[in-house]
Amino acid sequence: KIDLTWLKSELKQQVTEHRYIHSLGVAETGKQLAKGYDADPEKVELAGILHDFCKFWSKEELGNEIRRHAVLANDLLDYNVELWHGPVASVIVQERFQIDDEDVIMAIRYHTSGREQMSTIEKIVCLADYIEPSRQFPGVEEIRKWAEKDLDQALLAAIDGTIQFLIKKKMKIYPLTVRARNDLIDQIE
Ligand code: DGI
Ligand code: FE
Ligand code: FE
Ligand code: FE
């Protein structure tokens, strides 16, 4: 059984105070969502604590890890560096903390991009990342309300918000994010 207190202290050494509070917020919000959507709260909590573990690694370090680990999609290197920390964290937590739960690893790996056929745990971590209490941006309250009644609708709204942000900033959209959105719409129909 993994010691969460110890993991939190390891996280604290890797990230800023703000990011530490955000991570615990994702863990807590995620745990509550898990209870409502019949997912394992302990797996969601663990993924929430660790999802941004590599957030402050340099572009060079992140790129090296992506190139080094064949399991990570190399096309990430052609897209925004903000997409890299989740996939890298998903392999680092295995190596450093012997986390071997595939559900937890996938939730960490895809928390930024999303993907097709996301598990309930992946959806919850991705959504909790967007709506945990320290997040403040226009529209977040509406998504918090959606989160209470429909996980897919709430996640779709969150992904739409991100895509709108990327378009506004004239940034590229990682294809997996588009596929995640399309797949979610098919699931909602
Ligand atoms: O790490 P966090 O700040 O908690 O949040 P995150 O991991 O969900 O996302 C970090 C940022 O990545 C997000 O604000 C937007 C940016 N980003 C850049 N390109 C893409 C992208 N996000 C998605 N979903 N898809 C992209 O192609
Ligand atoms: Fe993140
Ligand atoms: Fe490695
Ligand atoms: Fe996050």
mmCIF file of C-alpha atoms and ligand atoms in Angstrom:
data_model
loop_
_atom_site.group_PDB
_atom_site.id
_atom_site.type_symbol
_atom_site.label_atom_id
_atom_site.label_comp_id
_atom_site.label_asym_id
_atom_site.label_seq_id
_atom_site.Cartn_x
_atom_site.Cartn_y
_atom_site.Cartn_z
ATOM 1 C CA LYS A 1 0.000 0.000 0.000
ATOM 2 C CA ILE A 2 1.514 3.262 -1.137
ATOM 3 C CA ASP A 3 2.130 5.990 1.447
ATOM 4 C CA LEU A 4 0.322 9.111 0.219
ATOM 5 C CA THR A 5 1.870 11.351 2.889
ATOM 6 C CA TRP A 6 5.304 10.463 1.582
ATOM 7 C CA LEU A 7 4.246 10.957 -2.049
ATOM 8 C CA LYS A 8 2.889 14.386 -1.175
ATOM 9 C CA SER A 9 6.208 15.359 0.405
ATOM 10 C CA GLU A 10 8.024 14.151 -2.731
ATOM 11 C CA LEU A 11 5.637 16.234 -4.860
ATOM 12 C CA LYS A 12 6.213 19.297 -2.679
ATOM 13 C CA GLN A 13 9.906 19.172 -3.577
ATOM 14 C CA GLN A 14 9.152 19.095 -7.312
ATOM 15 C CA VAL A 15 6.611 21.865 -7.749
ATOM 16 C CA THR A 16 5.635 25.344 -6.545
ATOM 17 C CA GLU A 17 3.329 25.858 -3.564
ATOM 18 C CA HIS A 18 0.542 26.878 -5.942
ATOM 19 C CA ARG A 19 0.966 23.743 -8.038
ATOM 20 C CA TYR A 20 1.131 21.598 -4.888
ATOM 21 C CA ILE A 21 -2.201 22.988 -3.685
ATOM 22 C CA HIS A 22 -3.644 22.468 -7.185
ATOM 23 C CA SER A 23 -2.539 18.815 -7.179
ATOM 24 C CA LEU A 24 -4.123 18.118 -3.797
ATOM 25 C CA GLY A 25 -7.230 19.891 -5.105
ATOM 26 C CA VAL A 26 -7.366 17.563 -8.113
ATOM 27 C CA ALA A 27 -6.942 14.581 -5.781
ATOM 28 C CA GLU A 28 -9.769 15.719 -3.503
ATOM 29 C CA THR A 29 -12.197 16.877 -6.216
ATOM 30 C CA GLY A 30 -11.403 13.702 -8.155
ATOM 31 C CA LYS A 31 -12.087 11.519 -5.140
ATOM 32 C CA GLN A 32 -15.522 13.092 -4.712
ATOM 33 C CA LEU A 33 -16.312 12.698 -8.421
ATOM 34 C CA ALA A 34 -15.185 9.062 -8.294
ATOM 35 C CA LYS A 35 -17.723 8.316 -5.586
ATOM 36 C CA GLY A 36 -20.501 9.767 -7.743
ATOM 37 C CA TYR A 37 -19.444 8.009 -10.945
ATOM 38 C CA ASP A 38 -18.667 4.569 -9.593
ATOM 39 C CA ALA A 39 -14.899 4.744 -10.050
ATOM 40 C CA ASP A 40 -12.168 3.776 -7.556
ATOM 41 C CA PRO A 41 -11.581 6.893 -5.378
ATOM 42 C CA GLU A 42 -8.147 5.687 -4.256
ATOM 43 C CA LYS A 43 -6.856 5.366 -7.833
ATOM 44 C CA VAL A 44 -8.205 8.808 -8.706
ATOM 45 C CA GLU A 45 -6.640 10.317 -5.581
ATOM 46 C CA LEU A 46 -3.247 8.797 -6.399
ATOM 47 C CA ALA A 47 -3.378 9.991 -10.017
ATOM 48 C CA GLY A 48 -4.479 13.443 -8.839
ATOM 49 C CA ILE A 49 -1.556 13.805 -6.457
ATOM 50 C CA LEU A 50 0.981 12.813 -9.121
ATOM 51 C CA HIS A 51 -0.490 14.107 -12.399
ATOM 52 C CA ASP A 52 1.619 17.302 -12.493
ATOM 53 C CA PHE A 53 4.750 15.802 -10.913
ATOM 54 C CA CYS A 54 6.895 16.811 -13.928
ATOM 55 C CA LYS A 55 5.225 20.177 -14.568
ATOM 56 C CA PHE A 56 8.429 22.149 -13.918
ATOM 57 C CA TRP A 57 10.912 19.929 -15.671
ATOM 58 C CA SER A 58 12.772 21.655 -18.478
ATOM 59 C CA LYS A 59 11.764 21.236 -22.097
ATOM 60 C CA GLU A 60 15.041 19.413 -22.665
ATOM 61 C CA GLU A 61 14.475 16.909 -19.832
ATOM 62 C CA LEU A 62 10.894 16.281 -20.906
ATOM 63 C CA GLY A 63 11.924 15.820 -24.529
ATOM 64 C CA ASN A 64 14.663 13.385 -23.555
ATOM 65 C CA GLU A 65 12.204 11.256 -21.568
ATOM 66 C CA ILE A 66 9.719 11.219 -24.461
ATOM 67 C CA ARG A 67 12.436 10.109 -26.876
ATOM 68 C CA ARG A 68 13.758 7.540 -24.392
ATOM 69 C CA HIS A 69 10.429 5.847 -23.654
ATOM 70 C CA ALA A 70 8.993 4.084 -26.697
ATOM 71 C CA VAL A 71 5.624 3.828 -24.963
ATOM 72 C CA LEU A 72 5.238 7.608 -25.198
ATOM 73 C CA ALA A 73 3.964 9.096 -28.470
ATOM 74 C CA ASN A 74 6.820 10.822 -30.300
ATOM 75 C CA ASP A 75 4.433 13.115 -32.163
ATOM 76 C CA LEU A 76 4.110 15.042 -28.886
ATOM 77 C CA LEU A 77 7.449 16.625 -29.773
ATOM 78 C CA ASP A 78 5.756 18.453 -32.677
ATOM 79 C CA TYR A 79 3.202 20.050 -30.342
ATOM 80 C CA ASN A 80 3.167 22.439 -27.399
ATOM 81 C CA VAL A 81 5.536 21.637 -24.532
ATOM 82 C CA GLU A 82 2.564 21.992 -22.144
ATOM 83 C CA LEU A 83 1.429 18.575 -23.423
ATOM 84 C CA TRP A 84 4.607 16.800 -22.364
ATOM 85 C CA HIS A 85 4.552 16.739 -18.553
ATOM 86 C CA GLY A 86 1.715 14.192 -18.192
ATOM 87 C CA PRO A 87 3.160 11.507 -20.477
ATOM 88 C CA VAL A 88 6.582 11.965 -18.848
ATOM 89 C CA ALA A 89 5.118 11.808 -15.321
ATOM 90 C CA SER A 90 3.364 8.567 -16.273
ATOM 91 C CA VAL A 91 6.704 6.837 -16.800
ATOM 92 C CA ILE A 92 8.598 8.651 -14.028
ATOM 93 C CA VAL A 93 6.157 7.635 -11.275
ATOM 94 C CA GLN A 94 6.610 4.020 -12.329
ATOM 95 C CA GLU A 95 10.378 4.265 -12.126
ATOM 96 C CA ARG A 96 10.560 6.395 -8.995
ATOM 97 C CA PHE A 97 7.630 5.184 -6.909
ATOM 98 C CA GLN A 98 6.934 1.764 -8.429
ATOM 99 C CA ILE A 99 3.391 2.771 -9.281
ATOM 100 C CA ASP A 100 2.209 -0.112 -11.422
ATOM 101 C CA ASP A 101 -1.538 0.443 -11.630
ATOM 102 C CA GLU A 102 -2.371 0.834 -15.319
ATOM 103 C CA ASP A 103 -5.510 2.898 -14.594
ATOM 104 C CA VAL A 104 -3.476 5.391 -12.566
ATOM 105 C CA ILE A 105 -0.678 5.500 -15.146
ATOM 106 C CA MET A 106 -3.111 6.139 -18.024
ATOM 107 C CA ALA A 107 -4.938 8.847 -16.073
ATOM 108 C CA ILE A 108 -1.636 10.667 -15.503
ATOM 109 C CA ARG A 109 -0.485 10.129 -19.105
ATOM 110 C CA TYR A 110 -3.601 11.532 -20.767
ATOM 111 C CA HIS A 111 -4.668 14.175 -18.243
ATOM 112 C CA THR A 112 -3.792 17.075 -20.571
ATOM 113 C CA SER A 113 -4.499 15.754 -24.074
ATOM 114 C CA GLY A 114 -7.336 13.373 -23.359
ATOM 115 C CA ARG A 115 -7.734 10.525 -25.839
ATOM 116 C CA GLU A 116 -10.363 8.314 -27.447
ATOM 117 C CA GLN A 117 -12.077 5.727 -25.270
ATOM 118 C CA MET A 118 -11.037 7.305 -21.987
ATOM 119 C CA SER A 119 -11.760 5.275 -18.870
ATOM 120 C CA THR A 120 -13.960 6.797 -16.174
ATOM 121 C CA ILE A 121 -10.840 7.352 -14.056
ATOM 122 C CA GLU A 122 -9.117 9.204 -16.910
ATOM 123 C CA LYS A 123 -12.181 11.364 -17.480
ATOM 124 C CA ILE A 124 -12.430 12.226 -13.801
ATOM 125 C CA VAL A 125 -8.773 13.227 -13.446
ATOM 126 C CA CYS A 126 -8.933 15.316 -16.631
ATOM 127 C CA LEU A 127 -12.092 17.065 -15.430
ATOM 128 C CA ALA A 128 -10.931 17.520 -11.830
ATOM 129 C CA ASP A 129 -7.772 19.136 -13.212
ATOM 130 C CA TYR A 130 -10.034 21.718 -14.825
ATOM 131 C CA ILE A 131 -12.454 22.423 -11.974
ATOM 132 C CA GLU A 132 -10.627 21.861 -8.663
ATOM 133 C CA PRO A 133 -11.316 24.698 -6.175
ATOM 134 C CA SER A 134 -8.206 26.818 -6.875
ATOM 135 C CA ARG A 135 -9.050 27.047 -10.597
ATOM 136 C CA GLN A 136 -10.620 30.377 -11.496
ATOM 137 C CA PHE A 137 -11.593 31.313 -15.036
ATOM 138 C CA PRO A 138 -14.757 32.387 -16.831
ATOM 139 C CA GLY A 139 -17.095 29.439 -17.271
ATOM 140 C CA VAL A 140 -15.623 27.212 -14.582
ATOM 141 C CA GLU A 141 -18.730 27.485 -12.374
ATOM 142 C CA GLU A 142 -20.940 26.164 -15.141
ATOM 143 C CA ILE A 143 -18.643 23.184 -15.683
ATOM 144 C CA ARG A 144 -18.614 22.528 -11.912
ATOM 145 C CA LYS A 145 -22.394 22.290 -12.065
ATOM 146 C CA TRP A 146 -22.271 19.939 -15.070
ATOM 147 C CA ALA A 147 -19.780 17.785 -13.182
ATOM 148 C CA GLU A 148 -22.418 17.001 -10.590
ATOM 149 C CA LYS A 149 -24.821 15.508 -13.103
ATOM 150 C CA ASP A 150 -23.031 14.387 -16.287
ATOM 151 C CA LEU A 151 -19.351 13.445 -16.481
ATOM 152 C CA ASP A 152 -19.198 13.335 -20.301
ATOM 153 C CA GLN A 153 -20.976 16.666 -20.794
ATOM 154 C CA ALA A 154 -18.744 18.302 -18.196
ATOM 155 C CA LEU A 155 -15.575 16.914 -19.773
ATOM 156 C CA LEU A 156 -16.750 17.978 -23.242
ATOM 157 C CA ALA A 157 -17.307 21.500 -21.966
ATOM 158 C CA ALA A 158 -13.817 21.493 -20.437
ATOM 159 C CA ILE A 159 -12.196 20.261 -23.675
ATOM 160 C CA ASP A 160 -14.171 22.828 -25.666
ATOM 161 C CA GLY A 161 -12.880 25.543 -23.353
ATOM 162 C CA THR A 162 -9.299 24.401 -23.894
ATOM 163 C CA ILE A 163 -9.703 24.190 -27.676
ATOM 164 C CA GLN A 164 -11.252 27.659 -27.770
ATOM 165 C CA PHE A 165 -8.306 28.935 -25.747
ATOM 166 C CA LEU A 166 -5.833 27.335 -28.172
ATOM 167 C CA ILE A 167 -7.611 28.776 -31.204
ATOM 168 C CA LYS A 168 -7.693 32.232 -29.659
ATOM 169 C CA LYS A 169 -3.945 32.015 -29.022
ATOM 170 C CA LYS A 170 -3.360 30.784 -32.597
ATOM 171 C CA MET A 171 -1.833 27.592 -31.185
ATOM 172 C CA LYS A 172 -1.800 24.137 -32.760
ATOM 173 C CA ILE A 173 -4.249 21.535 -31.432
ATOM 174 C CA TYR A 174 -2.820 18.122 -30.688
ATOM 175 C CA PRO A 175 -4.804 15.608 -32.822
ATOM 176 C CA LEU A 176 -5.516 13.380 -29.819
ATOM 177 C CA THR A 177 -7.405 16.259 -28.195
ATOM 178 C CA VAL A 178 -9.625 16.551 -31.275
ATOM 179 C CA ARG A 179 -10.148 12.786 -31.281
ATOM 180 C CA ALA A 180 -10.997 12.847 -27.570
ATOM 181 C CA ARG A 181 -13.649 15.478 -28.256
ATOM 182 C CA ASN A 182 -15.143 13.654 -31.242
ATOM 183 C CA ASP A 183 -15.270 10.390 -29.313
ATOM 184 C CA LEU A 184 -16.950 12.054 -26.346
ATOM 185 C CA ILE A 185 -19.634 13.489 -28.624
ATOM 186 C CA ASP A 186 -20.265 9.997 -30.040
ATOM 187 C CA GLN A 187 -20.557 8.675 -26.486
ATOM 188 C CA ILE A 188 -23.027 11.375 -25.504
ATOM 189 C CA GLU A 189 -25.366 10.783 -28.471
HETATM 190 O O1 DGI B 1 -0.970 21.146 -15.956
HETATM 191 P P1 DGI B 1 -2.195 21.970 -15.721
HETATM 192 O O2 DGI B 1 -1.929 23.435 -15.851
HETATM 193 O O3 DGI B 1 -2.868 21.648 -14.430
HETATM 194 O O4 DGI B 1 -3.273 21.639 -16.871
HETATM 195 P P2 DGI B 1 -3.151 20.684 -18.154
HETATM 196 O O5 DGI B 1 -2.131 19.649 -17.943
HETATM 197 O O6 DGI B 1 -4.528 20.205 -18.444
HETATM 198 O O7 DGI B 1 -2.852 21.599 -19.392
HETATM 199 C C1 DGI B 1 -1.824 22.475 -19.563
HETATM 200 C C2 DGI B 1 -2.087 23.336 -20.790
HETATM 201 O O8 DGI B 1 -1.781 22.663 -22.015
HETATM 202 C C3 DGI B 1 -3.504 23.815 -21.049
HETATM 203 O O9 DGI B 1 -3.739 25.041 -20.401
HETATM 204 C C4 DGI B 1 -3.541 24.062 -22.540
HETATM 205 C C5 DGI B 1 -2.208 23.533 -23.027
HETATM 206 N N1 DGI B 1 -2.249 22.855 -24.336
HETATM 207 C C6 DGI B 1 -1.405 23.155 -25.362
HETATM 208 N N2 DGI B 1 -1.704 22.425 -26.430
HETATM 209 C C7 DGI B 1 -2.750 21.629 -26.098
HETATM 210 C C8 DGI B 1 -3.088 21.881 -24.751
HETATM 211 N N3 DGI B 1 -4.102 21.234 -24.138
HETATM 212 C C9 DGI B 1 -4.793 20.305 -24.847
HETATM 213 N N4 DGI B 1 -5.793 19.626 -24.269
HETATM 214 N N5 DGI B 1 -4.502 20.024 -26.174
HETATM 215 C C10 DGI B 1 -3.504 20.667 -26.846
HETATM 216 O O10 DGI B 1 -3.271 20.419 -28.032
HETATM 217 FE FE FE B 2 -1.098 19.042 -16.091
HETATM 218 FE FE FE B 3 13.065 7.252 -17.706
HETATM 219 FE FE FE B 4 -2.997 19.862 -13.271
#
